[in-house]
Coordinates of N, CA and C in Angstrom, one line a residue:
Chain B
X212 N 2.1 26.6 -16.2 CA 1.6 25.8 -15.1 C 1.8 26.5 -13.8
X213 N 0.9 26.2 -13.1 CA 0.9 27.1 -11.8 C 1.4 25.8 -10.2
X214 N 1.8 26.1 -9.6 CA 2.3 25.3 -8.4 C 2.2 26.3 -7.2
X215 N 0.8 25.5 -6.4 CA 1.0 26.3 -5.2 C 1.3 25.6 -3.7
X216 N 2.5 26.2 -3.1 CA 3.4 25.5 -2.2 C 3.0 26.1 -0.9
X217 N 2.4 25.4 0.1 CA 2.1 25.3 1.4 C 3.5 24.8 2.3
X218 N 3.9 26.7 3.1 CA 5.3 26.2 3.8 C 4.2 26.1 5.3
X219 N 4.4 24.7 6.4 CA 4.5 25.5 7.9 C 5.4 24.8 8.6
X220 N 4.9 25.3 9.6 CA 6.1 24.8 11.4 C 5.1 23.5 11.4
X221 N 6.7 22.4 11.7 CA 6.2 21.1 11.8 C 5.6 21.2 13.0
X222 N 4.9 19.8 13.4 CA 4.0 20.0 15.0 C 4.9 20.1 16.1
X223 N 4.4 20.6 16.6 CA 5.4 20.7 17.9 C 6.8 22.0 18.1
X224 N 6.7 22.9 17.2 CA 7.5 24.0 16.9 C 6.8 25.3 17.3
X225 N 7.1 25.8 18.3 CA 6.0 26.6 18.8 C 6.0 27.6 17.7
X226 N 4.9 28.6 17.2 CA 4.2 29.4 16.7 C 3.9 31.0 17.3
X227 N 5.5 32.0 17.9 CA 4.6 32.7 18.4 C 3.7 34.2 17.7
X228 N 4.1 34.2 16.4 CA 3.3 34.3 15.1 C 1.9 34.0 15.3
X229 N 1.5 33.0 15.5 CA 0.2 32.3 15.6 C -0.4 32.7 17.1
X230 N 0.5 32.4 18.0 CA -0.2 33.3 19.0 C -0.1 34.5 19.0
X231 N 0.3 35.0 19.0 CA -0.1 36.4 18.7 C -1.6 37.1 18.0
X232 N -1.2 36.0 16.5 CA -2.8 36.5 16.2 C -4.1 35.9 16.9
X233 N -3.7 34.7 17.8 CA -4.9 34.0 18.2 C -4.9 35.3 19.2
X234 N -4.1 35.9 20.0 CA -4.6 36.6 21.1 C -5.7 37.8 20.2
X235 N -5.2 38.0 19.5 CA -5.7 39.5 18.3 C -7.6 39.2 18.1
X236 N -7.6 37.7 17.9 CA -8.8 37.1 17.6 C -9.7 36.8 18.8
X237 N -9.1 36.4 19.9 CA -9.5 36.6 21.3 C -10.2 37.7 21.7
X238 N -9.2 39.2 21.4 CA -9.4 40.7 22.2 C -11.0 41.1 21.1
X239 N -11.0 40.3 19.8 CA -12.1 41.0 19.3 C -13.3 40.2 19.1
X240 N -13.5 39.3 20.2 CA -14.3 38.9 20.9 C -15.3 37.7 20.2
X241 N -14.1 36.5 19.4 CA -14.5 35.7 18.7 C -14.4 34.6 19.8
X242 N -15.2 33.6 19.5 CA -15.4 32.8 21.0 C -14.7 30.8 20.2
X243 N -14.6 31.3 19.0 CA -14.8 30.0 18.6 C -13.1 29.3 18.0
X244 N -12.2 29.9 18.3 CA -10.5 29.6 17.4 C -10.2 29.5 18.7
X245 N -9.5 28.0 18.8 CA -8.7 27.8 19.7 C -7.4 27.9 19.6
X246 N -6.7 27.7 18.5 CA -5.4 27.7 17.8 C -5.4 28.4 16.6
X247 N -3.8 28.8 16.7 CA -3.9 29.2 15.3 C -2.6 29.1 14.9
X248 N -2.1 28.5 13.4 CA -0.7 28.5 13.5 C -0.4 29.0 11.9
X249 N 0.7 30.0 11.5 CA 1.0 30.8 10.5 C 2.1 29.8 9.9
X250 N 2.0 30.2 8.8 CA 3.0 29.4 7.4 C 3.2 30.1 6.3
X251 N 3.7 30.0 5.3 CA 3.8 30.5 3.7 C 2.9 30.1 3.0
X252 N 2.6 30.8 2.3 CA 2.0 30.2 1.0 C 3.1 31.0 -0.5
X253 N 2.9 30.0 -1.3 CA 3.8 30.6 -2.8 C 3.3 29.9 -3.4
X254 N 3.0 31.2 -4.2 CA 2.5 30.8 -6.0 C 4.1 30.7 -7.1
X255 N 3.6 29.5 -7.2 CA 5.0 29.8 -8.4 C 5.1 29.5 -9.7
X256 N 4.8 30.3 -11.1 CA 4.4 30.5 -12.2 C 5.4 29.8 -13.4
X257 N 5.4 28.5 -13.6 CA 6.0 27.7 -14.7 C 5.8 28.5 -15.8
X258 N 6.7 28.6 -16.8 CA 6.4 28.5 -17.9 C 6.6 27.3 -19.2
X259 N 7.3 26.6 -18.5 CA 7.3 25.1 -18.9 C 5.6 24.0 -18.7
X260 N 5.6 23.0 -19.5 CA 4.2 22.7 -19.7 C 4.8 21.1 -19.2
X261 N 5.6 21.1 -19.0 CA 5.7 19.5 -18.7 C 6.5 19.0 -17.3
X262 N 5.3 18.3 -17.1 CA 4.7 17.9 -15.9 C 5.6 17.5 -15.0
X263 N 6.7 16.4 -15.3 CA 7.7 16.1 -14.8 C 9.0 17.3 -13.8
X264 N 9.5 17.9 -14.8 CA 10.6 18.9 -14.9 C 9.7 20.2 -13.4
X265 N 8.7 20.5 -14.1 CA 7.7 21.4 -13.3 C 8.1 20.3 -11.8
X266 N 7.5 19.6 -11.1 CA 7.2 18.7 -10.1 C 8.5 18.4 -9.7
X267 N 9.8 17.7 -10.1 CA 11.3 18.1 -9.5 C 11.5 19.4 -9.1
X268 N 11.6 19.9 -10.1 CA 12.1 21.9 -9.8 C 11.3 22.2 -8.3
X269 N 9.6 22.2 -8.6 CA 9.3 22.4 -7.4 C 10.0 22.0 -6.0
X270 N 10.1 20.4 -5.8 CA 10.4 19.8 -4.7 C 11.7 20.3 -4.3
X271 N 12.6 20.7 -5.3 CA 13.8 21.3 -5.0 C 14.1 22.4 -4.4
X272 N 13.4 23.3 -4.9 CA 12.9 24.8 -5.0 C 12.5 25.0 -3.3
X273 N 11.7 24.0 -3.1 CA 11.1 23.7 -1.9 C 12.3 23.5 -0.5
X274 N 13.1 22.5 -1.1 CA 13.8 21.7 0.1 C 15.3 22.6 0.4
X275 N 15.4 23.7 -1.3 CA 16.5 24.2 -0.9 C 16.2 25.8 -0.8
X276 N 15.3 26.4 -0.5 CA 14.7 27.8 -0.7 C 13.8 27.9 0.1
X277 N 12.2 27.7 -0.1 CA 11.2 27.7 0.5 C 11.1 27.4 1.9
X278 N 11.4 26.1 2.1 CA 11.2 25.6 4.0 C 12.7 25.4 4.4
X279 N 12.9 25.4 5.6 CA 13.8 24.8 6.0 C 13.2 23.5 7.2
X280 N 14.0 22.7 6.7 CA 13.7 21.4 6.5 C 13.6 20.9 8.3
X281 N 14.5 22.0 8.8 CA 14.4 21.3 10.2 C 13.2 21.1 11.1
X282 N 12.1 22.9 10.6 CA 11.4 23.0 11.2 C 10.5 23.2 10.6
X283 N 10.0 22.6 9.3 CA 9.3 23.2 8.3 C 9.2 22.1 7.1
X284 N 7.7 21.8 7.6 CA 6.9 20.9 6.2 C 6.3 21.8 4.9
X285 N 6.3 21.4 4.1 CA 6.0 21.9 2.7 C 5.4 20.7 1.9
X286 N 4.6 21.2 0.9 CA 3.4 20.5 0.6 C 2.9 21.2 -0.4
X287 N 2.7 21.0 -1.6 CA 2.0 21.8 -2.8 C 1.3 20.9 -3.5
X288 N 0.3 21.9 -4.5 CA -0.5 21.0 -5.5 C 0.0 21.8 -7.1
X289 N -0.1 21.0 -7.8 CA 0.3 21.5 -9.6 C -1.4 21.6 -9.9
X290 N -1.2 23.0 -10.4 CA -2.4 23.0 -11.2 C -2.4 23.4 -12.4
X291 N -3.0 22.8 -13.8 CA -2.4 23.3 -14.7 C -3.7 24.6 -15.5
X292 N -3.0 25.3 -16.0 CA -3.7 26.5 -16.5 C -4.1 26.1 -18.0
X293 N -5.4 27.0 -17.6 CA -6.5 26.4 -18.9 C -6.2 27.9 -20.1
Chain D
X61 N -12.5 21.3 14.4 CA -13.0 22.0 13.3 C -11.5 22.6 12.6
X62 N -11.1 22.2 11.6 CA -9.9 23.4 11.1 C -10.0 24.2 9.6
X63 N -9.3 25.1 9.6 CA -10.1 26.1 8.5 C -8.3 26.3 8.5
X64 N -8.6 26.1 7.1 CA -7.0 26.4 6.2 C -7.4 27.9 5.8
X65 N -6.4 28.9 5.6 CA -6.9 30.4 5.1 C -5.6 30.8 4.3
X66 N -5.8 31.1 2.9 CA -4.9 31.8 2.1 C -5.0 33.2 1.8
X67 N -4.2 33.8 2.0 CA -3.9 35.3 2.0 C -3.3 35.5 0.9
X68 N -3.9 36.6 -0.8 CA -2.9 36.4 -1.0 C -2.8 38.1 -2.0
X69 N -1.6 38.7 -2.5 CA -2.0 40.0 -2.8 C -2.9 39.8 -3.9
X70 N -3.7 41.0 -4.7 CA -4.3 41.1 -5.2 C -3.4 40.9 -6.8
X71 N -4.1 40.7 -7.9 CA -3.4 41.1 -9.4 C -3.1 42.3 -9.1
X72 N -2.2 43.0 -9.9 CA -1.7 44.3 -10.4 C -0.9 44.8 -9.2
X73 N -1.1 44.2 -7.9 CA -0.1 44.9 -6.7 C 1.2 44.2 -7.0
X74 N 2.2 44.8 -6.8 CA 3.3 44.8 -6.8 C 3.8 43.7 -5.7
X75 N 4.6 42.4 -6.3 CA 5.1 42.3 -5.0 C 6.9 41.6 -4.9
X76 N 7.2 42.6 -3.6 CA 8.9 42.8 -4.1 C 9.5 41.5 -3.6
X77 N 8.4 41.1 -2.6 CA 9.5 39.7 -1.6 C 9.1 38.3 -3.1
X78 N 8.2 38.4 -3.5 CA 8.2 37.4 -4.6 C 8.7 37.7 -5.9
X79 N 9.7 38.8 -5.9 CA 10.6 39.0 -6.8 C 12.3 38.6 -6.7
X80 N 12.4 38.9 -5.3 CA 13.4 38.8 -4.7 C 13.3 37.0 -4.9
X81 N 12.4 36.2 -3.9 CA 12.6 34.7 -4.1 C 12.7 34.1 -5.5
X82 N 12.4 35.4 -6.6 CA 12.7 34.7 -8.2 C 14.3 34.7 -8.3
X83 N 14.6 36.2 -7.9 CA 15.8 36.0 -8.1 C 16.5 35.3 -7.4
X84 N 16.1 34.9 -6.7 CA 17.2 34.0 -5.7 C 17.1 31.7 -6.5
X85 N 15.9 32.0 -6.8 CA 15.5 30.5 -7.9 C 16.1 30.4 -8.9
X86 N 16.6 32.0 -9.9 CA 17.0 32.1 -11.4 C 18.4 32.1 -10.9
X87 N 19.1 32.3 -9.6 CA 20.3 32.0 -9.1 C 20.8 30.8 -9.1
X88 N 19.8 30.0 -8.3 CA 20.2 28.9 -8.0 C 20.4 27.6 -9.9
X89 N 19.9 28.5 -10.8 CA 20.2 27.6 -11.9 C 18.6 26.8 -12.0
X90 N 17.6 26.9 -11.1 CA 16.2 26.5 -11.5 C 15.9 27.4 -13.4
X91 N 15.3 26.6 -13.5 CA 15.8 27.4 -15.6 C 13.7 27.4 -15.7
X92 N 12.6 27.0 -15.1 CA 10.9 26.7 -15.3 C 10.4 28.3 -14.9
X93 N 11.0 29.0 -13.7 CA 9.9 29.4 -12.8 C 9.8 30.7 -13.9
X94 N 8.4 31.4 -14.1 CA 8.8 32.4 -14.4 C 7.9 33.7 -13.7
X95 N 7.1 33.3 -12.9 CA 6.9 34.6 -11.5 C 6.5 33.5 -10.7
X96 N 6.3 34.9 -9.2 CA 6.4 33.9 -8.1 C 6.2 35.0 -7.1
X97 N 4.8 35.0 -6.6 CA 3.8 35.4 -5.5 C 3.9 34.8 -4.4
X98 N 3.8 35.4 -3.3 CA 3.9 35.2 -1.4 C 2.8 35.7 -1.2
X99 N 2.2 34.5 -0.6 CA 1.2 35.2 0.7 C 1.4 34.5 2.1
X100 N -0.1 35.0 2.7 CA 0.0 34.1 3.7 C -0.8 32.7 4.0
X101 N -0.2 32.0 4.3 CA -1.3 30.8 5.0 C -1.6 30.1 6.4
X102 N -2.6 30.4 6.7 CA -3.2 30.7 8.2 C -4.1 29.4 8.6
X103 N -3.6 28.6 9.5 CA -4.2 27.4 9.9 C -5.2 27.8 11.4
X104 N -6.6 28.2 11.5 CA -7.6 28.1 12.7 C -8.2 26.8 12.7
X105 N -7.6 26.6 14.1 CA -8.4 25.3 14.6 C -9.7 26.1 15.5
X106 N -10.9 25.4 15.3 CA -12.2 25.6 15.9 C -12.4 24.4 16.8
X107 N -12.7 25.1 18.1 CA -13.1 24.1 18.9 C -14.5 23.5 19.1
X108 N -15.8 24.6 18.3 CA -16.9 24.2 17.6 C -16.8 23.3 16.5
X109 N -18.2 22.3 16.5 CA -18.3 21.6 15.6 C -19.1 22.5 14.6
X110 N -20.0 23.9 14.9 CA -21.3 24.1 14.3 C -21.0 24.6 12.7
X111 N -20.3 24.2 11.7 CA -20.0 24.9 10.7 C -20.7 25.9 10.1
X112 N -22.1 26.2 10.9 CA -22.0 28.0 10.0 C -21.1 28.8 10.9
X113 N -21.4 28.6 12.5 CA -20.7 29.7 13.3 C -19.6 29.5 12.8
X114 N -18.5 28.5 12.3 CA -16.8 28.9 12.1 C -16.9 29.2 10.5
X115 N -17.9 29.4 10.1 CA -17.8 29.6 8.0 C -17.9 31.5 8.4
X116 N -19.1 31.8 9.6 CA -19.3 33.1 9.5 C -17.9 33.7 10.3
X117 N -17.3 33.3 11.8 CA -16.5 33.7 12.0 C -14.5 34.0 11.1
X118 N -14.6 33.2 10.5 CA -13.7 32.7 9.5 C -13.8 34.2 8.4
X119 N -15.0 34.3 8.1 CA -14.9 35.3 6.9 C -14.3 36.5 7.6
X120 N -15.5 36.5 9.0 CA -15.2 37.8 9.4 C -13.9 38.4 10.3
X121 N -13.0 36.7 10.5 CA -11.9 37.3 11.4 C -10.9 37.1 10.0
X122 N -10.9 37.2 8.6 CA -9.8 37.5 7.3 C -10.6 38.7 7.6
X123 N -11.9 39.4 7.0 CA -12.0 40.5 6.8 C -11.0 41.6 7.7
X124 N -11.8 41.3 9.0 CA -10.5 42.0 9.8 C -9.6 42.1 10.2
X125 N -9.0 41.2 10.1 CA -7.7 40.9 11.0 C -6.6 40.0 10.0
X126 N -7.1 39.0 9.1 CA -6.1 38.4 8.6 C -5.7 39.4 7.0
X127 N -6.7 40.0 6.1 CA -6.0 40.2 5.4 C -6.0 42.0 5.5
X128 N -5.9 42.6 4.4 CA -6.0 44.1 4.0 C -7.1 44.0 2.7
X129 N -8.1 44.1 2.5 CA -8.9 44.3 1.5 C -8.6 45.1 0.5
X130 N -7.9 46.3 0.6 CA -7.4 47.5 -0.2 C -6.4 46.9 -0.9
X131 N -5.4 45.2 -0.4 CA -5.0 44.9 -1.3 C -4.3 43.4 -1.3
X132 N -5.5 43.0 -0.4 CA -5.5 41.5 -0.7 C -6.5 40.7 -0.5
X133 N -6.5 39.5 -1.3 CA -7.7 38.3 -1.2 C -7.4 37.4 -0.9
X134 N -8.4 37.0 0.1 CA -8.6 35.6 1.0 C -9.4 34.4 0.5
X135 N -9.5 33.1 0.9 CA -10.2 32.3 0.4 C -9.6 31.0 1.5
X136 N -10.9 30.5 1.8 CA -10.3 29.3 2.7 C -11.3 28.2 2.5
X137 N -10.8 27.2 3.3 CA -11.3 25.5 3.1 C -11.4 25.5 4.6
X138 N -12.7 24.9 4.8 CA -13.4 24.2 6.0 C -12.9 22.5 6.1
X139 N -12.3 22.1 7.2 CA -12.2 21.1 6.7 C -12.4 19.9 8.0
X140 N -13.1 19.1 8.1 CA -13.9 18.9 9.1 C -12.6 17.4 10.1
X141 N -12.5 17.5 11.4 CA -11.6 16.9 11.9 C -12.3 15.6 12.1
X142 N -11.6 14.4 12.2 CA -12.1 12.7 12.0 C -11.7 12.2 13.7

């Protein structure tokens, strides 16, 4: 089973990551991105098949690894593999 | 207009920071994960409504600027603001 986990900066936590690349997108003369704000992405490869165990572990994995909680939402989807 | 953008390495490329976050999971006593990939994820807000101009600019500011083609794949969601 595959779980893919969406880390970012909660609102209001400035991004200078994100500006930076909005400037980058600016100098190469795109007219249309007003914002831009950077995060994690992680794939993370179960080999367990049940559904439960997968979906704790995640959240855990999540709240004590992945984000930090102060300044940082996280959000995933389980998808399971065919 | 906001456009979610995932970054992520290709198969077969090596990747050491999603090896290291294993080991740091098989540490912590998590007993499911059994690999575990990092990329990035890139939130552009468009101040256009016109969804081809931000579908075309979108491709072409991953091509450039967001990923490395030589050894990563992008893929995003258009996702329209209410």
């Amino acid at each position: 089973m595959k779980v893919k986990v969406k880390v970012v900066l909660k609102d209001g936590i400035l991004d200078p990551q994100g500006k930076a690349v909005l400037h980058a997108i600016n100098d190469l003369k795109f007219k249309g991105v007003g914002d831009v704000r950077i995060g994690k992405y992680i794939e993370l490869t179960f080999d367990s098949l049940d559904q439960s165990l997968v979906e704790n572990e995640t959240k855990e994995i999540c709240q004590k690894l992945l984000a930090n909680p102060v300044i940082e939402n996280f959000d995933y989807e389980i998808e399971e593999l065919t």
